[in-house]
PDB file of C-alpha atoms in Angstrom:
ATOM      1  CA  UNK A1266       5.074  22.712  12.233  1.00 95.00           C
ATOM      2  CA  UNK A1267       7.028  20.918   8.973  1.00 98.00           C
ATOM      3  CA  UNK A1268       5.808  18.965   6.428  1.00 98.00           C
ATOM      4  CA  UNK A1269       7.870  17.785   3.628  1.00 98.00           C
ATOM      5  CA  UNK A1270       5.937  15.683   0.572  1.00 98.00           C
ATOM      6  CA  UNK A1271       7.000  12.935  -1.831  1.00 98.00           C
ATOM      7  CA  UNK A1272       6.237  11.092  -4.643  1.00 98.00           C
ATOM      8  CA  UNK A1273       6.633   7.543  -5.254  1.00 98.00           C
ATOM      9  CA  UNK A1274       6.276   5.969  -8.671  1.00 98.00           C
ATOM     10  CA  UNK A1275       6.909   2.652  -9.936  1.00 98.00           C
ATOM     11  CA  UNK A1276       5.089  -0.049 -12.221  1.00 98.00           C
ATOM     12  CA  UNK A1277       3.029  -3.186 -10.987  1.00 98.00           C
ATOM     13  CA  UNK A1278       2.678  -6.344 -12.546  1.00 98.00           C
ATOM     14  CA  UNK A1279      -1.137  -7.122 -12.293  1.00 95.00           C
ATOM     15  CA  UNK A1280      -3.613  -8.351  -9.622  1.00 96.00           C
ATOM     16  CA  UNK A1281      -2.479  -8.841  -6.333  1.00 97.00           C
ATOM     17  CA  UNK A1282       1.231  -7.409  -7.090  1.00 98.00           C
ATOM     18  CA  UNK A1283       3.090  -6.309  -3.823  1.00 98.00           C
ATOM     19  CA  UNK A1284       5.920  -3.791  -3.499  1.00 98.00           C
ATOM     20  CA  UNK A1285       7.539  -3.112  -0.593  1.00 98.00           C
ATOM     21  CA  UNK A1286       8.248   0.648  -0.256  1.00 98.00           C
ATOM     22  CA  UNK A1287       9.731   0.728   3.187  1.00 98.00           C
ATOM     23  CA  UNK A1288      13.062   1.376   2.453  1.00 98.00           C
ATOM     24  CA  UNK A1289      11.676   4.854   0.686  1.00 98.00           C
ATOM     25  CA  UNK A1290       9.456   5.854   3.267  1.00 98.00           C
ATOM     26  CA  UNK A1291      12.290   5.383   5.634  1.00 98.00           C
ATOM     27  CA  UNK A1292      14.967   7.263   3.164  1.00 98.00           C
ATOM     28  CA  UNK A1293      12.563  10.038   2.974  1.00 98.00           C
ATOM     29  CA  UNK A1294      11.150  10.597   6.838  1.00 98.00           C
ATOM     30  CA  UNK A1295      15.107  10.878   7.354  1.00 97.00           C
ATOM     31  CA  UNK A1296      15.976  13.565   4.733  1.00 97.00           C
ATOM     32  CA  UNK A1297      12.766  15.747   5.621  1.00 98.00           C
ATOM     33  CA  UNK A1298      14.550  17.223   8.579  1.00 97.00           C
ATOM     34  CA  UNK A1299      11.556  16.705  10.987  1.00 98.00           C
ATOM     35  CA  UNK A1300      12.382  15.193  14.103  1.00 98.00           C
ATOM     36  CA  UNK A1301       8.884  14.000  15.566  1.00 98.00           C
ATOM     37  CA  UNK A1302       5.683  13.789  13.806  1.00 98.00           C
ATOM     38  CA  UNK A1303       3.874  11.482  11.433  1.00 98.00           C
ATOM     39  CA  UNK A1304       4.249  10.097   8.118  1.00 98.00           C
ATOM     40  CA  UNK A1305       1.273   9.496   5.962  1.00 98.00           C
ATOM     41  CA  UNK A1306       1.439   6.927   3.221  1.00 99.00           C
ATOM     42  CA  UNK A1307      -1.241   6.716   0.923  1.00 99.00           C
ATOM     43  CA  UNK A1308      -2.307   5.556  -2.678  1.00 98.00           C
ATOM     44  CA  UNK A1309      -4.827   8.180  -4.915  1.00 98.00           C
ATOM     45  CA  UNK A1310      -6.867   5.154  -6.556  1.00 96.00           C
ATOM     46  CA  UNK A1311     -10.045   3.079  -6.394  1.00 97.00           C
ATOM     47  CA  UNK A1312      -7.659  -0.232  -6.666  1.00 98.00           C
ATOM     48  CA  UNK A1313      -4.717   0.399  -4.557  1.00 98.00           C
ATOM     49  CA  UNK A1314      -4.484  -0.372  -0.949  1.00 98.00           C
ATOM     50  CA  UNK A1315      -1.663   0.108   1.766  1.00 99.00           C
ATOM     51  CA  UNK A1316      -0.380  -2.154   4.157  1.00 98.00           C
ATOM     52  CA  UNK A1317       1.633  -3.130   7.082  1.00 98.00           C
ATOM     53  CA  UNK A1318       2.709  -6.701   6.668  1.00 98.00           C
ATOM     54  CA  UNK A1319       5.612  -8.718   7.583  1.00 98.00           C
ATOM     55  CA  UNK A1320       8.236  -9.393   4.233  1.00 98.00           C
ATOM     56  CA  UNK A1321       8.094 -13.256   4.270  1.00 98.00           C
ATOM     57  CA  UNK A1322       7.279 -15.056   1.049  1.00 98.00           C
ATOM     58  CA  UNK A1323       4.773 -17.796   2.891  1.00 98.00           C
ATOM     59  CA  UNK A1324       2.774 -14.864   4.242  1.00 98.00           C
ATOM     60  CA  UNK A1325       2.955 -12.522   1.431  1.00 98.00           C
ATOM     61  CA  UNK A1326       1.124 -15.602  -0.953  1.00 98.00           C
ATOM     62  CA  UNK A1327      -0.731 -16.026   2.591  1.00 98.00           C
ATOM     63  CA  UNK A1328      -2.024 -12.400   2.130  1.00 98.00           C
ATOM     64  CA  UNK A1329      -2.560 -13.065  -1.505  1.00 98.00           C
ATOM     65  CA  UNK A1330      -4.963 -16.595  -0.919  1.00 98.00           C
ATOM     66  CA  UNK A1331      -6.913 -14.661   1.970  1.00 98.00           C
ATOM     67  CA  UNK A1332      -7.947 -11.575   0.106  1.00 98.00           C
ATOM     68  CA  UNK A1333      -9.149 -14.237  -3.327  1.00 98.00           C
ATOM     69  CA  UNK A1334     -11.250 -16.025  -0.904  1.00 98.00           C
ATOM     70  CA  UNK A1335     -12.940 -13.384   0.886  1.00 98.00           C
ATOM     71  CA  UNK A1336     -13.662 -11.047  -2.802  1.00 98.00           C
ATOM     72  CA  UNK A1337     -13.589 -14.003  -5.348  1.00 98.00           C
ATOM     73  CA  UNK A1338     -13.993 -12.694  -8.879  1.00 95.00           C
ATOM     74  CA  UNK A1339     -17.201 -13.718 -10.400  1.00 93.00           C
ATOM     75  CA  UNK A1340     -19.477 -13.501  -8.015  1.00 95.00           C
ATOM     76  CA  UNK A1341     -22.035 -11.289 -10.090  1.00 95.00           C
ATOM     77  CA  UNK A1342     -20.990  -8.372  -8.655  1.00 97.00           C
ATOM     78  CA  UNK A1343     -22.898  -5.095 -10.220  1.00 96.00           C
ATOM     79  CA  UNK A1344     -19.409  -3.192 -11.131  1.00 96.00           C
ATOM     80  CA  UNK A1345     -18.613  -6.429 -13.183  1.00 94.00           C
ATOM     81  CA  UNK A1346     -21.330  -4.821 -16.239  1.00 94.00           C
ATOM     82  CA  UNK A1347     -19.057  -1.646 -16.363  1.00 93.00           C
ATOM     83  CA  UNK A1348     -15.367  -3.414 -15.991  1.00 91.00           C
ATOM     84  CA  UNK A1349     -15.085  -6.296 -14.604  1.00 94.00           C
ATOM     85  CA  UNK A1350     -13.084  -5.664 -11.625  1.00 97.00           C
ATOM     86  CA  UNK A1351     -15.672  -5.344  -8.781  1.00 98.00           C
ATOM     87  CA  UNK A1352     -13.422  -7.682  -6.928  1.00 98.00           C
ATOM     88  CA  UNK A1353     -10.650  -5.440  -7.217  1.00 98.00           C
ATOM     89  CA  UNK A1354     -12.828  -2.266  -5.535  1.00 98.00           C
ATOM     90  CA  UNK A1355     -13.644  -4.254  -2.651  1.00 98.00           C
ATOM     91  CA  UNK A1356     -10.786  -5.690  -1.687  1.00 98.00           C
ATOM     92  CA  UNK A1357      -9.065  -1.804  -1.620  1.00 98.00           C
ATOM     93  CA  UNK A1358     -11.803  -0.610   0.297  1.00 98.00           C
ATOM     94  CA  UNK A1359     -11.495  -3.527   3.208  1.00 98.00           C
ATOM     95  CA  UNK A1360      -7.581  -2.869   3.103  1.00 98.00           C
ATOM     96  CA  UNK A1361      -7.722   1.181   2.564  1.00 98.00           C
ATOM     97  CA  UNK A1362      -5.662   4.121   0.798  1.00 98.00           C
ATOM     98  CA  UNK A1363      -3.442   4.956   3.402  1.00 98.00           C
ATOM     99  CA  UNK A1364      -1.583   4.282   6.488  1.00 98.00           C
ATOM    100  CA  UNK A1365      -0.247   6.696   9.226  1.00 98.00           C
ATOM    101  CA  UNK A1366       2.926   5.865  11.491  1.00 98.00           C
ATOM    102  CA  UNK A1367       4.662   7.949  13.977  1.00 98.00           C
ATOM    103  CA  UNK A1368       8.188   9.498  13.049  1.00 98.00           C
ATOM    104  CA  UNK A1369      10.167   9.479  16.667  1.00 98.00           C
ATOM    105  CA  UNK A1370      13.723  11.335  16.706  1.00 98.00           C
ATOM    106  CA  UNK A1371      13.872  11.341  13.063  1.00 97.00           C
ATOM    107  CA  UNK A1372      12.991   7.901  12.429  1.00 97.00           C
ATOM    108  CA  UNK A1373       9.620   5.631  11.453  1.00 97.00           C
ATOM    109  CA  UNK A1374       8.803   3.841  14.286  1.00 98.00           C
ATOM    110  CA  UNK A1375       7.368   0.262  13.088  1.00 97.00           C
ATOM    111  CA  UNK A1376       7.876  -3.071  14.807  1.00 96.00           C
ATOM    112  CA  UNK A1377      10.725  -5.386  13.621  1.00 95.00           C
ATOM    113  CA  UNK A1378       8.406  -7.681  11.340  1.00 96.00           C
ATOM    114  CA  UNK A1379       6.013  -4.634   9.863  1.00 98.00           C
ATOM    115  CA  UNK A1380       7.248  -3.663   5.988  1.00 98.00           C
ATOM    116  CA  UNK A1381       4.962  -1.130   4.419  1.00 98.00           C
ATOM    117  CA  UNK A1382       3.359  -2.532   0.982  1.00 98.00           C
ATOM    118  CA  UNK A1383       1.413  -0.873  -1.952  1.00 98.00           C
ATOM    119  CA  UNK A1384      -0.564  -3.600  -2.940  1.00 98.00           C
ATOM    120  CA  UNK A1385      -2.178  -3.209  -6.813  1.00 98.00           C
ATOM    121  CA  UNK A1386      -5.650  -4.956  -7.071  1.00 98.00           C
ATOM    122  CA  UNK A1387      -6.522  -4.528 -10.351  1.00 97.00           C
ATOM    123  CA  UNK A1388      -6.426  -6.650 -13.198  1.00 96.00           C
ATOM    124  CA  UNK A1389      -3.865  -5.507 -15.394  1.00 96.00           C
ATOM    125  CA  UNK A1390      -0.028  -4.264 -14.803  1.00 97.00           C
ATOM    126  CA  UNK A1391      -0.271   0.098 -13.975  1.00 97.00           C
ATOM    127  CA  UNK A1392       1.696   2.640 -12.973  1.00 98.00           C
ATOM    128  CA  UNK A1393       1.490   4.154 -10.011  1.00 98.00           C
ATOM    129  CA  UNK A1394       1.913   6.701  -7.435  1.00 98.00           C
ATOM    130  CA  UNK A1395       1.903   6.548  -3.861  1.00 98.00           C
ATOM    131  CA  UNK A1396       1.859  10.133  -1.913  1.00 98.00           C
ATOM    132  CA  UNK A1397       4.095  10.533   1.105  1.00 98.00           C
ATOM    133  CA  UNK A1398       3.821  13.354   3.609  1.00 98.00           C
ATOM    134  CA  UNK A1399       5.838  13.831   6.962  1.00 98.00           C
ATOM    135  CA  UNK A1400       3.984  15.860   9.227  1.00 98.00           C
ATOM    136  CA  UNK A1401       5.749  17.551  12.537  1.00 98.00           C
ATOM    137  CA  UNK A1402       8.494  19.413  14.023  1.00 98.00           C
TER     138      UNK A1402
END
């Protein structure tokens, strides 16, 4: 058993920024050498989620509307009286840190309309890191 690690880093613009890191992911499950396995994708922070989402600009400000209607800000959440992004906590932990995918004769195996996104919930621009690690023979 292989595994082969990366880091990704790159700046976000604010609330609700997404970045589509596919075309790393992809780069690096080809250069780690390992042939069948999985690749784990995943975000160390309280306001950064992962996600599998087509790359269309209707669906992407889709995606954006959705999550502001389900965690408005403002709603007198308790977090709000040490920072004021409550909102931004919750919506992470419905979309979550990290997503898995299988790695098939050297390749990620996704379907034709899935793109993998960091998405940055908080409310001001940050730099981040997202881990990679590709797990198997």
């Amino acid at each position: 058993m292989k595994t082969a690690n990366i880091e990704l880093h790159f700046a976000t613009k604010g609330e609700i920024d997404l970045i589509d890191i596919t075309s790393e992911v992809e780069s690096f499950v080809r250069e780690s050498g390992i042939r069948n396995g999985q690749v784990l994708v995943f975000v160390p922070g309280a306001t950064g989620a992962i996600v599998a989402i087509e790359h269309e600009s209707g669906l992407l400000e889709d995606f954006r509307r959705l999550l502001k209607e389900l965690v408005p800000k403002g709603r007198g959440y308790l977090h709000d009286r040490i920072d004021n992004n409550a909102h931004s906590h919750l919506r992470a932990t419905l979309l979550g840190p990290s997503l898995v995918l299988p790695v098939v004769d050297g390749r990620l195996v996704r379907g034709t309309w899935q793109q993998i996104f960091f998405v940055e919930l908080d409310v001001r621009p940050r730099h981040r890191r997202v881990v990679v690690q590709v797990i198997g023979e």
